[in-house]
Amino acid sequence: YVNDSEDDHGIFIPLPYDHSDSVTFLRLLGVVGIMMVFDEQIMDVVQDNTNDFTARIANVGDLMGGRNGLAPFLLGSYAVGLVFRNNNLRRTALSSIANAALSGAIVEVLKAITHRNRPRDNNGAYQFDGPAWSSDNTSFPSAHSAGAWAVATVFATNYSETRWVPVLAYGMATLVSWSRTHDFAHWASDVTLGAGIAYFTGKLFRRRTDQ
């Protein structure tokens, strides 16, 4: 939703928008499309290089991208910001929660519309069952990837002047995305779209707070 009038008091959250957003979104769709073409080949490469060590690393990524990892981290960040009166950390935690909620909602809608089969279903990369209320076959996009990138994007953007924060944030988010493919839970295009949605909405949130 784009709000071009300061007098508009609609029920939607006004998000700043410019032409570059459309270009970025089209690029994202292009990358996802390319990934989708090679989903099965990428999965073969990932699965051919799994072992006990990669499995342990993937378990860490899976935890960080799930509710049991993200929720304590965000609540803890907010609590630390509250105790030490660090307003930037508090705002960052709250913005991360908001971004995770927004990107998560978009992801859930797409899951319900597409109902793509997961890699472990062994039906190939292009089995989409279409719109349904079922909770089965919800591979596209990845919610874990979206959640991790939602938080990473906000933290990396708000602490961009501290070099190690963006590196660590995006590194951890990348680990989460990789872990979902490693665990045979998502195709590469699933995690790419989930990450892209969260990154895109995260940048819009930041632009809105800068106004």
PDB file of C-alpha atoms in Angstrom:
ATOM      1  CA  TYR A   1       0.000   0.000   0.000  1.00  0.00           C
ATOM      2  CA  VAL A   2       1.354   3.378  -0.976  1.00  0.00           C
ATOM      3  CA  ASN A   3       0.207   6.472   0.870  1.00  0.00           C
ATOM      4  CA  ASP A   4       0.754   9.600  -1.239  1.00  0.00           C
ATOM      5  CA  SER A   5      -1.265  11.920   0.963  1.00  0.00           C
ATOM      6  CA  GLU A   6      -0.508  13.091   4.464  1.00  0.00           C
ATOM      7  CA  ASP A   7      -4.256  13.481   5.006  1.00  0.00           C
ATOM      8  CA  ASP A   8      -4.976   9.828   4.275  1.00  0.00           C
ATOM      9  CA  HIS A   9      -5.806   8.029   7.526  1.00  0.00           C
ATOM     10  CA  GLY A  10      -6.638   4.605   6.139  1.00  0.00           C
ATOM     11  CA  ILE A  11      -6.303   1.378   8.053  1.00  0.00           C
ATOM     12  CA  PHE A  12      -3.122   0.315   6.234  1.00  0.00           C
ATOM     13  CA  ILE A  13       0.401   1.115   7.321  1.00  0.00           C
ATOM     14  CA  PRO A  14       1.808   3.631   4.849  1.00  0.00           C
ATOM     15  CA  LEU A  15       5.078   2.370   3.429  1.00  0.00           C
ATOM     16  CA  PRO A  16       7.378   4.642   1.419  1.00  0.00           C
ATOM     17  CA  TYR A  17       7.789   3.581  -2.173  1.00  0.00           C
ATOM     18  CA  ASP A  18       9.719   4.631  -5.233  1.00  0.00           C
ATOM     19  CA  HIS A  19      10.425   3.296  -8.696  1.00  0.00           C
ATOM     20  CA  SER A  20      13.573   1.475  -7.566  1.00  0.00           C
ATOM     21  CA  ASP A  21      11.395  -0.797  -5.419  1.00  0.00           C
ATOM     22  CA  SER A  22       9.696  -2.127  -8.548  1.00  0.00           C
ATOM     23  CA  VAL A  23      13.070  -2.754 -10.180  1.00  0.00           C
ATOM     24  CA  THR A  24      14.341  -4.547  -7.064  1.00  0.00           C
ATOM     25  CA  PHE A  25      11.218  -6.691  -6.890  1.00  0.00           C
ATOM     26  CA  LEU A  26      11.455  -7.658 -10.563  1.00  0.00           C
ATOM     27  CA  ARG A  27      15.094  -8.600 -10.069  1.00  0.00           C
ATOM     28  CA  LEU A  28      14.091 -10.759  -7.126  1.00  0.00           C
ATOM     29  CA  LEU A  29      11.500 -12.566  -9.222  1.00  0.00           C
ATOM     30  CA  GLY A  30      14.098 -13.065 -11.943  1.00  0.00           C
ATOM     31  CA  VAL A  31      16.573 -14.623  -9.519  1.00  0.00           C
ATOM     32  CA  VAL A  32      13.867 -16.885  -8.071  1.00  0.00           C
ATOM     33  CA  GLY A  33      12.888 -17.951 -11.580  1.00  0.00           C
ATOM     34  CA  ILE A  34      16.476 -18.848 -12.449  1.00  0.00           C
ATOM     35  CA  MET A  35      16.862 -20.752  -9.183  1.00  0.00           C
ATOM     36  CA  MET A  36      13.670 -22.649  -9.898  1.00  0.00           C
ATOM     37  CA  VAL A  37      14.997 -23.836 -13.258  1.00  0.00           C
ATOM     38  CA  PHE A  38      18.010 -25.376 -11.508  1.00  0.00           C
ATOM     39  CA  ASP A  39      16.325 -26.453  -8.258  1.00  0.00           C
ATOM     40  CA  GLU A  40      16.857 -30.159  -8.771  1.00  0.00           C
ATOM     41  CA  GLN A  41      20.485 -29.778  -9.842  1.00  0.00           C
ATOM     42  CA  ILE A  42      21.228 -27.510  -6.873  1.00  0.00           C
ATOM     43  CA  MET A  43      19.590 -29.999  -4.522  1.00  0.00           C
ATOM     44  CA  ASP A  44      21.706 -32.811  -5.956  1.00  0.00           C
ATOM     45  CA  VAL A  45      24.887 -30.829  -5.304  1.00  0.00           C
ATOM     46  CA  VAL A  46      23.861 -30.007  -1.730  1.00  0.00           C
ATOM     47  CA  GLN A  47      22.843 -33.571  -0.910  1.00  0.00           C
ATOM     48  CA  ASP A  48      26.021 -34.992  -2.445  1.00  0.00           C
ATOM     49  CA  ASN A  49      28.029 -32.921   0.025  1.00  0.00           C
ATOM     50  CA  THR A  50      26.244 -33.704   3.288  1.00  0.00           C
ATOM     51  CA  ASN A  51      27.934 -35.419   6.227  1.00  0.00           C
ATOM     52  CA  ASP A  52      27.803 -35.504  10.011  1.00  0.00           C
ATOM     53  CA  PHE A  53      29.573 -32.153  10.297  1.00  0.00           C
ATOM     54  CA  THR A  54      27.238 -30.366   7.889  1.00  0.00           C
ATOM     55  CA  ALA A  55      24.290 -31.962   9.685  1.00  0.00           C
ATOM     56  CA  ARG A  56      25.387 -30.433  12.997  1.00  0.00           C
ATOM     57  CA  ILE A  57      25.806 -27.019  11.372  1.00  0.00           C
ATOM     58  CA  ALA A  58      22.404 -27.340   9.708  1.00  0.00           C
ATOM     59  CA  ASN A  59      20.815 -28.110  13.087  1.00  0.00           C
ATOM     60  CA  VAL A  60      22.107 -24.767  14.351  1.00  0.00           C
ATOM     61  CA  GLY A  61      20.687 -22.989  11.311  1.00  0.00           C
ATOM     62  CA  ASP A  62      17.349 -24.713  11.692  1.00  0.00           C
ATOM     63  CA  LEU A  63      17.127 -23.610  15.331  1.00  0.00           C
ATOM     64  CA  MET A  64      18.047 -19.999  14.547  1.00  0.00           C
ATOM     65  CA  GLY A  65      15.409 -19.723  11.841  1.00  0.00           C
ATOM     66  CA  GLY A  66      12.583 -21.173  13.931  1.00  0.00           C
ATOM     67  CA  ARG A  67      10.447 -19.606  16.630  1.00  0.00           C
ATOM     68  CA  ASN A  68      12.505 -21.213  19.380  1.00  0.00           C
ATOM     69  CA  GLY A  69      15.526 -19.304  18.128  1.00  0.00           C
ATOM     70  CA  LEU A  70      14.137 -16.018  16.852  1.00  0.00           C
ATOM     71  CA  ALA A  71      11.684 -15.292  19.672  1.00  0.00           C
ATOM     72  CA  PRO A  72      14.210 -15.537  22.549  1.00  0.00           C
ATOM     73  CA  PHE A  73      16.748 -13.514  20.571  1.00  0.00           C
ATOM     74  CA  LEU A  74      14.321 -10.679  19.836  1.00  0.00           C
ATOM     75  CA  LEU A  75      12.802 -10.614  23.315  1.00  0.00           C
ATOM     76  CA  GLY A  76      16.283 -10.716  24.813  1.00  0.00           C
ATOM     77  CA  SER A  77      17.444  -7.874  22.565  1.00  0.00           C
ATOM     78  CA  TYR A  78      14.472  -5.762  23.590  1.00  0.00           C
ATOM     79  CA  ALA A  79      15.070  -6.533  27.274  1.00  0.00           C
ATOM     80  CA  VAL A  80      18.747  -5.578  27.010  1.00  0.00           C
ATOM     81  CA  GLY A  81      17.785  -2.342  25.271  1.00  0.00           C
ATOM     82  CA  LEU A  82      15.248  -1.618  27.984  1.00  0.00           C
ATOM     83  CA  VAL A  83      17.602  -2.321  30.890  1.00  0.00           C
ATOM     84  CA  PHE A  84      20.499  -0.347  29.435  1.00  0.00           C
ATOM     85  CA  ARG A  85      18.264   2.358  27.969  1.00  0.00           C
ATOM     86  CA  ASN A  86      19.498   1.651  24.465  1.00  0.00           C
ATOM     87  CA  ASN A  87      16.685   3.070  22.361  1.00  0.00           C
ATOM     88  CA  ASN A  88      18.217   1.946  19.071  1.00  0.00           C
ATOM     89  CA  LEU A  89      18.361  -1.694  20.205  1.00  0.00           C
ATOM     90  CA  ARG A  90      14.770  -1.528  21.449  1.00  0.00           C
ATOM     91  CA  ARG A  91      13.557  -0.024  18.170  1.00  0.00           C
ATOM     92  CA  THR A  92      15.552  -2.557  16.191  1.00  0.00           C
ATOM     93  CA  ALA A  93      14.020  -5.466  18.088  1.00  0.00           C
ATOM     94  CA  LEU A  94      10.495  -4.090  17.629  1.00  0.00           C
ATOM     95  CA  SER A  95      11.077  -3.379  13.940  1.00  0.00           C
ATOM     96  CA  SER A  96      12.426  -6.909  13.508  1.00  0.00           C
ATOM     97  CA  ILE A  97       9.277  -8.351  15.061  1.00  0.00           C
ATOM     98  CA  ALA A  98       7.100  -6.206  12.797  1.00  0.00           C
ATOM     99  CA  ASN A  99       9.104  -7.171   9.714  1.00  0.00           C
ATOM    100  CA  ALA A 100       8.994 -10.856  10.616  1.00  0.00           C
ATOM    101  CA  ALA A 101       5.217 -10.617  11.029  1.00  0.00           C
ATOM    102  CA  LEU A 102       4.692  -8.837   7.707  1.00  0.00           C
ATOM    103  CA  SER A 103       7.028 -11.024   5.659  1.00  0.00           C
ATOM    104  CA  GLY A 104       5.665 -14.102   7.443  1.00  0.00           C
ATOM    105  CA  ALA A 105       2.108 -13.179   6.464  1.00  0.00           C
ATOM    106  CA  ILE A 106       3.144 -12.811   2.823  1.00  0.00           C
ATOM    107  CA  VAL A 107       4.917 -16.153   2.940  1.00  0.00           C
ATOM    108  CA  GLU A 108       1.892 -17.919   4.429  1.00  0.00           C
ATOM    109  CA  VAL A 109      -0.377 -16.526   1.703  1.00  0.00           C
ATOM    110  CA  LEU A 110       1.978 -17.760  -1.004  1.00  0.00           C
ATOM    111  CA  LYS A 111       2.213 -21.165   0.656  1.00  0.00           C
ATOM    112  CA  ALA A 112      -1.590 -21.465   0.676  1.00  0.00           C
ATOM    113  CA  ILE A 113      -1.812 -20.436  -2.967  1.00  0.00           C
ATOM    114  CA  THR A 114       0.931 -22.674  -4.351  1.00  0.00           C
ATOM    115  CA  HIS A 115       1.158 -25.741  -2.087  1.00  0.00           C
ATOM    116  CA  ARG A 116       4.455 -26.804  -3.575  1.00  0.00           C
ATOM    117  CA  ASN A 117       5.685 -30.272  -2.659  1.00  0.00           C
ATOM    118  CA  ARG A 118       8.797 -30.432  -0.510  1.00  0.00           C
ATOM    119  CA  PRO A 119      11.971 -32.150  -1.755  1.00  0.00           C
ATOM    120  CA  ARG A 120      11.475 -35.002   0.725  1.00  0.00           C
ATOM    121  CA  ASP A 121       8.127 -35.802  -0.943  1.00  0.00           C
ATOM    122  CA  ASN A 122      10.137 -37.087  -3.922  1.00  0.00           C
ATOM    123  CA  ASN A 123       7.699 -35.652  -6.463  1.00  0.00           C
ATOM    124  CA  GLY A 124      10.234 -33.431  -8.192  1.00  0.00           C
ATOM    125  CA  ALA A 125      10.731 -29.685  -8.022  1.00  0.00           C
ATOM    126  CA  TYR A 126       7.689 -28.713 -10.046  1.00  0.00           C
ATOM    127  CA  GLN A 127       4.779 -30.322  -8.245  1.00  0.00           C
ATOM    128  CA  PHE A 128       2.398 -27.529  -7.196  1.00  0.00           C
ATOM    129  CA  ASP A 129      -0.999 -28.634  -5.869  1.00  0.00           C
ATOM    130  CA  GLY A 130      -2.565 -25.166  -6.091  1.00  0.00           C
ATOM    131  CA  PRO A 131      -4.771 -23.240  -3.629  1.00  0.00           C
ATOM    132  CA  ALA A 132      -6.053 -25.243  -0.658  1.00  0.00           C
ATOM    133  CA  TRP A 133      -6.632 -24.973   3.093  1.00  0.00           C
ATOM    134  CA  SER A 134      -4.398 -27.954   3.779  1.00  0.00           C
ATOM    135  CA  SER A 135      -1.207 -27.528   5.788  1.00  0.00           C
ATOM    136  CA  ASP A 136       0.568 -30.140   3.649  1.00  0.00           C
ATOM    137  CA  ASN A 137       2.989 -29.348   0.825  1.00  0.00           C
ATOM    138  CA  THR A 138       3.897 -25.838   1.895  1.00  0.00           C
ATOM    139  CA  SER A 139       7.426 -25.588   0.547  1.00  0.00           C
ATOM    140  CA  PHE A 140       7.157 -22.309  -1.369  1.00  0.00           C
ATOM    141  CA  PRO A 141       8.484 -19.985   0.052  1.00  0.00           C
ATOM    142  CA  SER A 142      10.503 -20.900   3.150  1.00  0.00           C
ATOM    143  CA  ALA A 143       9.189 -19.434   6.416  1.00  0.00           C
ATOM    144  CA  HIS A 144      12.458 -20.181   8.229  1.00  0.00           C
ATOM    145  CA  SER A 145      14.401 -18.284   5.602  1.00  0.00           C
ATOM    146  CA  ALA A 146      11.985 -15.358   5.691  1.00  0.00           C
ATOM    147  CA  GLY A 147      12.112 -15.134   9.484  1.00  0.00           C
ATOM    148  CA  ALA A 148      15.890 -15.167   9.603  1.00  0.00           C
ATOM    149  CA  TRP A 149      16.266 -12.591   6.852  1.00  0.00           C
ATOM    150  CA  ALA A 150      13.555 -10.384   8.348  1.00  0.00           C
ATOM    151  CA  VAL A 151      15.572 -10.026  11.538  1.00  0.00           C
ATOM    152  CA  ALA A 152      18.962  -9.903   9.797  1.00  0.00           C
ATOM    153  CA  THR A 153      17.912  -7.133   7.415  1.00  0.00           C
ATOM    154  CA  VAL A 154      16.668  -4.849  10.183  1.00  0.00           C
ATOM    155  CA  PHE A 155      19.698  -5.397  12.401  1.00  0.00           C
ATOM    156  CA  ALA A 156      22.150  -5.041   9.507  1.00  0.00           C
ATOM    157  CA  THR A 157      20.473  -1.856   8.312  1.00  0.00           C
ATOM    158  CA  ASN A 158      20.120  -0.232  11.738  1.00  0.00           C
ATOM    159  CA  TYR A 159      23.714  -1.066  12.670  1.00  0.00           C
ATOM    160  CA  SER A 160      25.258  -0.606   9.228  1.00  0.00           C
ATOM    161  CA  GLU A 161      28.018   1.606  10.653  1.00  0.00           C
ATOM    162  CA  THR A 162      29.229  -1.278  12.820  1.00  0.00           C
ATOM    163  CA  ARG A 163      30.854  -3.450  10.182  1.00  0.00           C
ATOM    164  CA  TRP A 164      30.659  -6.787  11.969  1.00  0.00           C
ATOM    165  CA  VAL A 165      26.880  -6.582  12.529  1.00  0.00           C
ATOM    166  CA  PRO A 166      25.803  -6.814   8.857  1.00  0.00           C
ATOM    167  CA  VAL A 167      28.376  -9.538   8.219  1.00  0.00           C
ATOM    168  CA  LEU A 168      27.189 -11.579  11.195  1.00  0.00           C
ATOM    169  CA  ALA A 169      23.480 -10.918  10.583  1.00  0.00           C
ATOM    170  CA  TYR A 170      23.476 -11.823   6.907  1.00  0.00           C
ATOM    171  CA  GLY A 171      25.882 -14.683   7.528  1.00  0.00           C
ATOM    172  CA  MET A 172      23.550 -16.252  10.072  1.00  0.00           C
ATOM    173  CA  ALA A 173      20.541 -15.716   7.804  1.00  0.00           C
ATOM    174  CA  THR A 174      22.396 -17.390   4.944  1.00  0.00           C
ATOM    175  CA  LEU A 175      23.160 -20.325   7.229  1.00  0.00           C
ATOM    176  CA  VAL A 176      19.459 -20.689   8.022  1.00  0.00           C
ATOM    177  CA  SER A 177      18.546 -20.659   4.318  1.00  0.00           C
ATOM    178  CA  TRP A 178      21.232 -23.217   3.483  1.00  0.00           C
ATOM    179  CA  SER A 179      20.141 -25.478   6.340  1.00  0.00           C
ATOM    180  CA  ARG A 180      16.639 -25.794   4.893  1.00  0.00           C
ATOM    181  CA  THR A 181      18.033 -27.087   1.618  1.00  0.00           C
ATOM    182  CA  HIS A 182      20.548 -29.289   3.414  1.00  0.00           C
ATOM    183  CA  ASP A 183      17.735 -30.872   5.429  1.00  0.00           C
ATOM    184  CA  PHE A 184      15.765 -31.679   2.257  1.00  0.00           C
ATOM    185  CA  ALA A 185      12.974 -29.389   3.502  1.00  0.00           C
ATOM    186  CA  HIS A 186      13.070 -26.698   0.813  1.00  0.00           C
ATOM    187  CA  TRP A 187      14.219 -26.106  -2.727  1.00  0.00           C
ATOM    188  CA  ALA A 188      16.763 -23.353  -3.388  1.00  0.00           C
ATOM    189  CA  SER A 189      14.089 -21.140  -4.953  1.00  0.00           C
ATOM    190  CA  ASP A 190      11.964 -21.519  -1.790  1.00  0.00           C
ATOM    191  CA  VAL A 191      14.658 -20.123   0.472  1.00  0.00           C
ATOM    192  CA  THR A 192      15.630 -17.447  -2.053  1.00  0.00           C
ATOM    193  CA  LEU A 193      12.106 -16.070  -2.283  1.00  0.00           C
ATOM    194  CA  GLY A 194      11.618 -16.208   1.484  1.00  0.00           C
ATOM    195  CA  ALA A 195      14.856 -14.290   2.004  1.00  0.00           C
ATOM    196  CA  GLY A 196      14.016 -11.793  -0.733  1.00  0.00           C
ATOM    197  CA  ILE A 197      10.580 -10.989   0.631  1.00  0.00           C
ATOM    198  CA  ALA A 198      11.941 -10.359   4.126  1.00  0.00           C
ATOM    199  CA  TYR A 199      14.833  -8.260   2.822  1.00  0.00           C
ATOM    200  CA  PHE A 200      12.481  -6.187   0.670  1.00  0.00           C
ATOM    201  CA  THR A 201       9.981  -5.516   3.468  1.00  0.00           C
ATOM    202  CA  GLY A 202      12.822  -4.829   5.898  1.00  0.00           C
ATOM    203  CA  LYS A 203      14.184  -2.061   3.691  1.00  0.00           C
ATOM    204  CA  LEU A 204      10.699  -0.555   3.372  1.00  0.00           C
ATOM    205  CA  PHE A 205      10.335  -0.529   7.167  1.00  0.00           C
ATOM    206  CA  ARG A 206      13.643   1.271   7.542  1.00  0.00           C
ATOM    207  CA  ARG A 207      12.737   3.865   4.930  1.00  0.00           C
ATOM    208  CA  ARG A 208       9.474   4.528   6.727  1.00  0.00           C
ATOM    209  CA  THR A 209      11.179   5.078  10.091  1.00  0.00           C
ATOM    210  CA  ASP A 210      13.622   7.499   8.446  1.00  0.00           C
ATOM    211  CA  GLN A 211      10.794   9.752   7.309  1.00  0.00           C
TER     212      GLN A 211
END
